[in-house]
PDB file of C-alpha atoms (C1' of nucleotides) in Angstrom:
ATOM      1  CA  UNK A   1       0.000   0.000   0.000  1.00  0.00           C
ATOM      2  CA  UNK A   2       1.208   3.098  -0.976  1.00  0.00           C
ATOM      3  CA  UNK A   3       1.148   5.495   2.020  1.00  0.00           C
ATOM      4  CA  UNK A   4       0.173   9.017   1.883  1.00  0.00           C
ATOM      5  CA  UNK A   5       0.742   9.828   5.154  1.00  0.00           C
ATOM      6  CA  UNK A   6      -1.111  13.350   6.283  1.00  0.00           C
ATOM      7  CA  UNK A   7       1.714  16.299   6.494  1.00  0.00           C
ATOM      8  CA  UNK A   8       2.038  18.132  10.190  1.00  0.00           C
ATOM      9  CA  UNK A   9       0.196  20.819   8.128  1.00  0.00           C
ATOM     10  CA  UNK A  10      -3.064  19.135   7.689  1.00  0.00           C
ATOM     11  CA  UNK A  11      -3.473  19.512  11.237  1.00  0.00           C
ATOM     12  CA  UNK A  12      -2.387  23.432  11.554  1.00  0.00           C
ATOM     13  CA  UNK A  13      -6.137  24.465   9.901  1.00  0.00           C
ATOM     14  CA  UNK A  14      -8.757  25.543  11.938  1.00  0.00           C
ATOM     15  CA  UNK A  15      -9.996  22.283  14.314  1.00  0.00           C
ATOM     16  CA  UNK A  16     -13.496  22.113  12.957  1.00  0.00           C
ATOM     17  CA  UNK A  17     -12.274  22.091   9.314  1.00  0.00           C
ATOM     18  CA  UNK A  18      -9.934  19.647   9.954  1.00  0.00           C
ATOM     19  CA  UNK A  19     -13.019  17.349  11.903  1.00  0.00           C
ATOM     20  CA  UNK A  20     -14.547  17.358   8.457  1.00  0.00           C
ATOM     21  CA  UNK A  21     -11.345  16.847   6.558  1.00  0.00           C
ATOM     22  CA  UNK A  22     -10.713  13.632   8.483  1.00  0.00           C
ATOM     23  CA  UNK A  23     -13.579  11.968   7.295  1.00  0.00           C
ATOM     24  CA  UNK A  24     -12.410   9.461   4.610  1.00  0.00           C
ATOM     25  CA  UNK A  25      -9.035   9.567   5.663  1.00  0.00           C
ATOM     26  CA  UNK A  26      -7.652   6.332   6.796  1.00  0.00           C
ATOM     27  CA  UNK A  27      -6.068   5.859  10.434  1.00  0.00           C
ATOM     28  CA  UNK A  28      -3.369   3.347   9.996  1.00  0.00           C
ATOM     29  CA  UNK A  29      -1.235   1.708  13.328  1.00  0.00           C
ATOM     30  CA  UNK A  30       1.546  -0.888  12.710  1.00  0.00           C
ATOM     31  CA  UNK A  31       1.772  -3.574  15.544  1.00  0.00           C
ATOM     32  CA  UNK A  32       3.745  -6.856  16.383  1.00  0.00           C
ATOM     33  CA  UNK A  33       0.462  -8.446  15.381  1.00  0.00           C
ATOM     34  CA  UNK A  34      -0.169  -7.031  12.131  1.00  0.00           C
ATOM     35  CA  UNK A  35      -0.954  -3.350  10.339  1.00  0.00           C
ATOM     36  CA  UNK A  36      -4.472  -2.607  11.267  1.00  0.00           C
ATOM     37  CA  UNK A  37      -5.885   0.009   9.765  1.00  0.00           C
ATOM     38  CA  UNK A  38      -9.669   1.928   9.624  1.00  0.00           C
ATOM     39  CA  UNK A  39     -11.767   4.930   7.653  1.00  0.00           C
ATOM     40  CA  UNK A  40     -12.431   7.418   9.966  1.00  0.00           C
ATOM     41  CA  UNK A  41     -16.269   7.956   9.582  1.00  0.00           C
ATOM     42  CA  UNK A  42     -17.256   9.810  12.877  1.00  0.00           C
ATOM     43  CA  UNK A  43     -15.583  12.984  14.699  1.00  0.00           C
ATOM     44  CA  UNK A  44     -15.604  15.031  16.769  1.00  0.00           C
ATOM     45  CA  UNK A  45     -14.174  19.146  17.560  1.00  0.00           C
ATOM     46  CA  UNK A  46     -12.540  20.079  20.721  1.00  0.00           C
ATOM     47  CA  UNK A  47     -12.075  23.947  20.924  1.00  0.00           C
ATOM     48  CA  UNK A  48      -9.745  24.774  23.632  1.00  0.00           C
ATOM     49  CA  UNK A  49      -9.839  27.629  26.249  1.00  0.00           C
ATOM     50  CA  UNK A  50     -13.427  28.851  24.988  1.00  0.00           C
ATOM     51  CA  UNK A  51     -14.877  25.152  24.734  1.00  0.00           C
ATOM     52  CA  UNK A  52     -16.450  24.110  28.382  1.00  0.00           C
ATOM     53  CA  UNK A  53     -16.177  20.745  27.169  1.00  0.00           C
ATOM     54  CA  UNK A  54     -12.594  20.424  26.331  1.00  0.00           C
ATOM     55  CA  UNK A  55     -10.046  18.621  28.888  1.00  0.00           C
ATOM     56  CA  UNK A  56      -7.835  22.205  28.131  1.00  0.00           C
ATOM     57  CA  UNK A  57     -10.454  24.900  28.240  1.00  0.00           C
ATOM     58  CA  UNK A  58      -9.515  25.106  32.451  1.00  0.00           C
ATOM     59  CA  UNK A  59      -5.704  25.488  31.766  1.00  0.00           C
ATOM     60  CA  UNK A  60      -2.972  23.165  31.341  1.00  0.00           C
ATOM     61  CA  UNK A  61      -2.820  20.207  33.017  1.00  0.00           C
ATOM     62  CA  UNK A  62      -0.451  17.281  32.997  1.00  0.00           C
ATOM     63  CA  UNK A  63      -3.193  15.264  31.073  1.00  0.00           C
ATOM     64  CA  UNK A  64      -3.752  17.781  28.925  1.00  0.00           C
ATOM     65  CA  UNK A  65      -0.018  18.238  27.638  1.00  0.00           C
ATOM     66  CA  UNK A  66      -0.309  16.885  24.541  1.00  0.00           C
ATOM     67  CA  UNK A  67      -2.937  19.259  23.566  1.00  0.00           C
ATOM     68  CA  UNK A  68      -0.660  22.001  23.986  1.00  0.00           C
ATOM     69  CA  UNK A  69       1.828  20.510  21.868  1.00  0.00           C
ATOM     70  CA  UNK A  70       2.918  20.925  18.397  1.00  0.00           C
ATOM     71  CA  UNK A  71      -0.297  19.400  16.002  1.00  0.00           C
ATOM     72  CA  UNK A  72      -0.053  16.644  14.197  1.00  0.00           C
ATOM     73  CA  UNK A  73       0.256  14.176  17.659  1.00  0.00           C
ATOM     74  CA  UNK A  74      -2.274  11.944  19.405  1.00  0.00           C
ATOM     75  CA  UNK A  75      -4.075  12.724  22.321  1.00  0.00           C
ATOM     76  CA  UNK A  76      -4.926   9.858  24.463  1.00  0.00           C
ATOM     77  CA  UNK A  77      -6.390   9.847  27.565  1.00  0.00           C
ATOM     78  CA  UNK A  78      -8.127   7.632  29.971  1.00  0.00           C
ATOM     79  CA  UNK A  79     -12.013   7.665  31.291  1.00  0.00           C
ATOM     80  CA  UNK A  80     -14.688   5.951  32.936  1.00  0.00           C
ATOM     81  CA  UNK A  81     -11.789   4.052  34.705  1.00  0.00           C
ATOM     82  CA  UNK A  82     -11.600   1.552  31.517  1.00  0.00           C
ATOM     83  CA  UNK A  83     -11.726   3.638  28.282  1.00  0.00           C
ATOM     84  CA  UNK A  84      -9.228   5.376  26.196  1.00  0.00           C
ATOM     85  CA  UNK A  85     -10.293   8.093  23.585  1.00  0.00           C
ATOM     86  CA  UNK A  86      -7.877   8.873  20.653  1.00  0.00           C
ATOM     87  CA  UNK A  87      -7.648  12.104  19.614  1.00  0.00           C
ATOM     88  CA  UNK A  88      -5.324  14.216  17.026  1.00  0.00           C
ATOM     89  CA  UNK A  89      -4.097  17.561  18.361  1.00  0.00           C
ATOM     90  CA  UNK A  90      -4.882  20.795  15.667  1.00  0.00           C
ATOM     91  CA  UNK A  91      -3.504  23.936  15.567  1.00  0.00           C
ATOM     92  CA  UNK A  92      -0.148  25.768  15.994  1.00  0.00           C
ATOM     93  CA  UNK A  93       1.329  24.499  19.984  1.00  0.00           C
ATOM     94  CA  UNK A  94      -0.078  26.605  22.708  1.00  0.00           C
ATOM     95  CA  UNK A  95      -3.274  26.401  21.164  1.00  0.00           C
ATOM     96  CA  UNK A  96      -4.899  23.307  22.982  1.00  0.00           C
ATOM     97  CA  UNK A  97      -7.330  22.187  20.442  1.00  0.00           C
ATOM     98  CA  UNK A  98      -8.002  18.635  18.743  1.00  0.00           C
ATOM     99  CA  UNK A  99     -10.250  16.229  17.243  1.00  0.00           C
ATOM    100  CA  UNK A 100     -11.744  13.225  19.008  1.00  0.00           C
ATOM    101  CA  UNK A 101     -11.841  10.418  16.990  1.00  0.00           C
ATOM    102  CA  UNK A 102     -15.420   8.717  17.147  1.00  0.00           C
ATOM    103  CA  UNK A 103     -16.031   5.914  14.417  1.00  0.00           C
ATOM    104  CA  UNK A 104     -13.904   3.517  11.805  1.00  0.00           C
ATOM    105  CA  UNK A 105     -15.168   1.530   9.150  1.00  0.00           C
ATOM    106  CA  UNK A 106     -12.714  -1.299   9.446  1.00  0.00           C
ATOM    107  CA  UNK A 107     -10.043  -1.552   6.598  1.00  0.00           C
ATOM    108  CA  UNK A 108      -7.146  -3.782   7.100  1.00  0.00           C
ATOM    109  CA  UNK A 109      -6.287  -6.520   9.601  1.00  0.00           C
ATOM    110  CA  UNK A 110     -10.163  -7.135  11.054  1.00  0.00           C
ATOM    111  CA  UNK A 111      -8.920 -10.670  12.189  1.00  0.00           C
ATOM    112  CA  UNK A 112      -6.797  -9.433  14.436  1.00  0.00           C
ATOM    113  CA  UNK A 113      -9.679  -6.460  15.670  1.00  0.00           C
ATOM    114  CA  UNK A 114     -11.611  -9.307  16.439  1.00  0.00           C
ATOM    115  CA  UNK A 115      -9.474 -11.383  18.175  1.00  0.00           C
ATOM    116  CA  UNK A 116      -8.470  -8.060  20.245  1.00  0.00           C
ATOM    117  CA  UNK A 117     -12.515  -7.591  20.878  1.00  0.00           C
ATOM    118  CA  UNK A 118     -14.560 -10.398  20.758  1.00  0.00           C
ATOM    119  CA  UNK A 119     -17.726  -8.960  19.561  1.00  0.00           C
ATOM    120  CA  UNK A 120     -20.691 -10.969  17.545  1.00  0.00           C
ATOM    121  CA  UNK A 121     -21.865  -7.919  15.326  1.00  0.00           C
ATOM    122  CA  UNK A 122     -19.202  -6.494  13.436  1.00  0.00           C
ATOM    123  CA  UNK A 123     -20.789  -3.214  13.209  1.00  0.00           C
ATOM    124  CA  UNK A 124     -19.977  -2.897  16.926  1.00  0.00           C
ATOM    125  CA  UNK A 125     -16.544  -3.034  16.301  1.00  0.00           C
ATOM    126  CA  UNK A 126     -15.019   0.173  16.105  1.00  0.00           C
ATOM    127  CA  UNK A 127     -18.269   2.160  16.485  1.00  0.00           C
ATOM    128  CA  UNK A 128     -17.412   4.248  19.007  1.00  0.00           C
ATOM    129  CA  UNK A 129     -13.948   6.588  20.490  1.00  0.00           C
ATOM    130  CA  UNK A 130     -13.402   3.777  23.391  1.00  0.00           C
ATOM    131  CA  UNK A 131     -14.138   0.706  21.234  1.00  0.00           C
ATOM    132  CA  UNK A 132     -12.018   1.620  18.113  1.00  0.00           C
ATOM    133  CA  UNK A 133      -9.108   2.280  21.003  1.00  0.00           C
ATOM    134  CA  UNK A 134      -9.201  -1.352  21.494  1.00  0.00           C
ATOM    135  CA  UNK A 135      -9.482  -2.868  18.163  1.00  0.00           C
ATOM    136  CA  UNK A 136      -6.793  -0.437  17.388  1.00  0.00           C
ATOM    137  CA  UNK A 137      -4.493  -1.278  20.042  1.00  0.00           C
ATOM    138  CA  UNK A 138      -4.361   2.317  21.166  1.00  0.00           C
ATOM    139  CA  UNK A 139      -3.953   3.003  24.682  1.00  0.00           C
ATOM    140  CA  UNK A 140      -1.975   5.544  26.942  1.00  0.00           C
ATOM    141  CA  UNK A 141       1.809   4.897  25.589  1.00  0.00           C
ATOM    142  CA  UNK A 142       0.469   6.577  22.309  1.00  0.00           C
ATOM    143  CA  UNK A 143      -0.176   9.621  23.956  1.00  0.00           C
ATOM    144  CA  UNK A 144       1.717  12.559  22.450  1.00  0.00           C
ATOM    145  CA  UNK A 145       2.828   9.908  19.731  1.00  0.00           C
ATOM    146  CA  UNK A 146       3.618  11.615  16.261  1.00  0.00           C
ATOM    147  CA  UNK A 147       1.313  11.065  13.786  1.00  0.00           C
ATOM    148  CA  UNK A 148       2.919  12.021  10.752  1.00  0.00           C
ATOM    149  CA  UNK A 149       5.253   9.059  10.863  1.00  0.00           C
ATOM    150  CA  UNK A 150       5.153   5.000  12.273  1.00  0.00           C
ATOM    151  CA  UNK A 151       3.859   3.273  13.930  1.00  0.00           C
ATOM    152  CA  UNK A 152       0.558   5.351  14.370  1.00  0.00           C
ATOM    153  CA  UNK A 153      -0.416   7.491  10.967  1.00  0.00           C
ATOM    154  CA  UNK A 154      -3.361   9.216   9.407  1.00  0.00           C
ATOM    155  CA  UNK A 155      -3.341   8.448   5.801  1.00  0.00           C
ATOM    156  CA  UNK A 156      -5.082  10.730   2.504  1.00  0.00           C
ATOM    157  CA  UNK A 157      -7.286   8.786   0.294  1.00  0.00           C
ATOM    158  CA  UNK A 158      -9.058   9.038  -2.530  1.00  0.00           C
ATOM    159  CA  UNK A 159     -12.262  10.771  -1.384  1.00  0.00           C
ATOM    160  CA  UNK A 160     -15.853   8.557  -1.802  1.00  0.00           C
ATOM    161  CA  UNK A 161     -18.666  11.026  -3.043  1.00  0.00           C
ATOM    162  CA  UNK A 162     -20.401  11.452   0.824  1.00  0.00           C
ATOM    163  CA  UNK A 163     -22.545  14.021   2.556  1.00  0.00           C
ATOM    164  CA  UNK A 164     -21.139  15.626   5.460  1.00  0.00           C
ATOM    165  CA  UNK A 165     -23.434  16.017   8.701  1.00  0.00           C
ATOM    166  CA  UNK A 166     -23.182  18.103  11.739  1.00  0.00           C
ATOM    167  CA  UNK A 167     -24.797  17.297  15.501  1.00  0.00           C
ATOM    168  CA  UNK A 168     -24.246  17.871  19.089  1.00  0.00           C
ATOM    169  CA  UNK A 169     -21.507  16.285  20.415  1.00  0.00           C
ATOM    170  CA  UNK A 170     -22.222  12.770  22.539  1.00  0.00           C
ATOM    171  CA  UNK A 171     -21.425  12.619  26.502  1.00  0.00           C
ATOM    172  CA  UNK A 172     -20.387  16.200  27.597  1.00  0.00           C
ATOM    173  CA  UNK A 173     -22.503  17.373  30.246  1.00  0.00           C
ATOM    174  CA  UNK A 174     -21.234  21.169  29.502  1.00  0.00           C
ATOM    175  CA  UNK A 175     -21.292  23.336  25.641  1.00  0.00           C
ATOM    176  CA  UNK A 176     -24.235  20.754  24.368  1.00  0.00           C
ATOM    177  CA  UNK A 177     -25.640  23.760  21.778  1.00  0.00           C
ATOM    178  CA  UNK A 178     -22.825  23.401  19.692  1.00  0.00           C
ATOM    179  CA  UNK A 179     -22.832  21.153  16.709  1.00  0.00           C
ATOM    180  CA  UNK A 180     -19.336  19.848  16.683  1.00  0.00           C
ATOM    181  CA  UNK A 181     -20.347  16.250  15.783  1.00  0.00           C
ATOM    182  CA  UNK A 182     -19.477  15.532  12.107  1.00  0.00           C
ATOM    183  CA  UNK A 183     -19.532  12.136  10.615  1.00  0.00           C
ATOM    184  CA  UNK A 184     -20.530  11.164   7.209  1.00  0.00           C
ATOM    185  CA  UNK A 185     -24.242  11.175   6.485  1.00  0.00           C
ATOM    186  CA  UNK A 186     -25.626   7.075   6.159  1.00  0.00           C
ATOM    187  CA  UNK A 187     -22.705   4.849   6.896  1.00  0.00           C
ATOM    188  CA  UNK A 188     -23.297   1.829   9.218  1.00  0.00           C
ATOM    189  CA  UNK A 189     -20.330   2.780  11.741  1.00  0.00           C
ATOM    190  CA  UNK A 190     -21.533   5.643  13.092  1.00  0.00           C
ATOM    191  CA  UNK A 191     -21.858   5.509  17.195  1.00  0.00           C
ATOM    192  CA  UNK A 192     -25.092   6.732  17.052  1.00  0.00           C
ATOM    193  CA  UNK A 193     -28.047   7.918  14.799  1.00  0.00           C
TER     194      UNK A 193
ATOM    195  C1'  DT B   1      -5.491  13.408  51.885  1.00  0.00           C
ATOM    196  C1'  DA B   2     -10.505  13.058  50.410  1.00  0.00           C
ATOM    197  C1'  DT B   3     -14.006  13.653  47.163  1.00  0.00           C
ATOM    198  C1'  DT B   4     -16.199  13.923  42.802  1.00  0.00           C
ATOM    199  C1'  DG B   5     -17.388  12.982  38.293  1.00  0.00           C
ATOM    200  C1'  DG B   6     -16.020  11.612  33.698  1.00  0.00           C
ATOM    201  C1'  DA B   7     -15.351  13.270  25.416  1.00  0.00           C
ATOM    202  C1'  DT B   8     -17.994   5.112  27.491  1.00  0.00           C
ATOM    203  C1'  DC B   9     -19.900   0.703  27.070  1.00  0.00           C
ATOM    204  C1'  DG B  10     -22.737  -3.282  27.593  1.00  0.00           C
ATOM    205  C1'  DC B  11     -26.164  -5.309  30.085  1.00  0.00           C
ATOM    206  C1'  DC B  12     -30.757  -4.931  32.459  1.00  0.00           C
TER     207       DC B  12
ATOM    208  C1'  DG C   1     -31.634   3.102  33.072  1.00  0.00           C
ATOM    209  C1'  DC C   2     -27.494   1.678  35.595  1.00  0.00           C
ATOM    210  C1'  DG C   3     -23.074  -0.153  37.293  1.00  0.00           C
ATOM    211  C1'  DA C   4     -18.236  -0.987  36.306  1.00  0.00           C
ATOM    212  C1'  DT C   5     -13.739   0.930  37.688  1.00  0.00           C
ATOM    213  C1'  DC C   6      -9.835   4.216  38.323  1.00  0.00           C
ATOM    214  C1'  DC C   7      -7.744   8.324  37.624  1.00  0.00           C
ATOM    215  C1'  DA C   8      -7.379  13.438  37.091  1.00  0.00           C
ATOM    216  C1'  DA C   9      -8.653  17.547  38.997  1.00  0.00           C
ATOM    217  C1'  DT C  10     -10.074  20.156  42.749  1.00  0.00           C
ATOM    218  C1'  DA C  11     -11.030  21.215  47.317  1.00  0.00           C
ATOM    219  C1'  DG C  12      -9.554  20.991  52.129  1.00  0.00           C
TER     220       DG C  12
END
DNA sequence: TATTGGATCGCC
DNA sequence: GCGATCCAATAG
């Protein structure tokens, strides 16, 4: 497979743009076990000191350090005691913005996501930020990891003719008005209708 | 040091 | 609707 890999300037645009612009790119990781890789179908926009909902919007934090890094690097942090969410830090560093990472339509190496989840419906797979952690093998020693090169990468791909939708964000208790929620309009991976 | 609640998920 | 499960952030 030829890879295309995303360039640190991708991720410099403004976050919501780049929330859109992720949709039909492919999220590729290389492990011991195989490459497994995913089309990102489902995101979401994290904006940073004016966001209520955003782990930086109450200053910097050592959780939050990545965020305030240069973009172009993940974001991983850990929740509900058992969940990691994946997300891709935007904007020049200081700015403390990024894109969650909701939903993959799996791509390469679904064997080995299954054997990593056992699930009966695929669909459940990766259909959701903590679920598509574990398929992908993405937990908290990817945190800050740089995307623009192995083992973790976003890829470009030919883009699919698809209609873009917008919608509240899912599981913030704070900033629900805003329609930060983008994922592309009818696939079956989507977390939620 | 203690308390609180969480960018979730799967089962009831 | 609810519990699991633990850690980060905040308050004391």
């Amino acid at each position: 497979m030829k890879r295309r890999i995303l360039p640190r300037k991708f991720y410099l645009q403004p976050t919501l743009d780049a929330a859109a612009a992720l949709l039909g790119k492919v999220l590729v990781h290389e492990t011991p076990d195989g490459t497994l890789a995913g089309i990102i179908v489902e995101t979401e926009g994290y904006l940073g000191a004016e966001d209520a909902a955003c782990h930086s919007a109450r200053g910097r934090t050592p959780r939050t350090e990545a965020m305030f890094g240069p973009p172009g690097h993940a974001y991983v942090y850990f929740t509900y005691g058992m969940h990691y969410c994946f997300n891709v830090v935007t904007r020049p560093k200081g700015v403390a913005e990024a894109v969650l990472i909701r939903a993959l339509e799996p791509l390469e190496g679904i064997e080995i996501m299954q054997r990593r989840r056992m699930v009966g419906n695929p669909l459940a797979l990766t259909s959701g930020p903590a679920k598509l952690c574990v398929v992908m093998g993405i937990d908290r020693r990817l945190n800050a990891a740089d995307l623009i090169r192995p083992p973790l990468w976003i890829e470009d791909r030919a883009i699919d003719a698809c209609r873009v939708v917008w919608r509240p964000r899912i599981g913030i208790s704070q900033a629900k008005e805003h329609l930060w929620r983008c994922y592309i309009e009818g696939n079956r991976f989507v977390s939620k209708k």
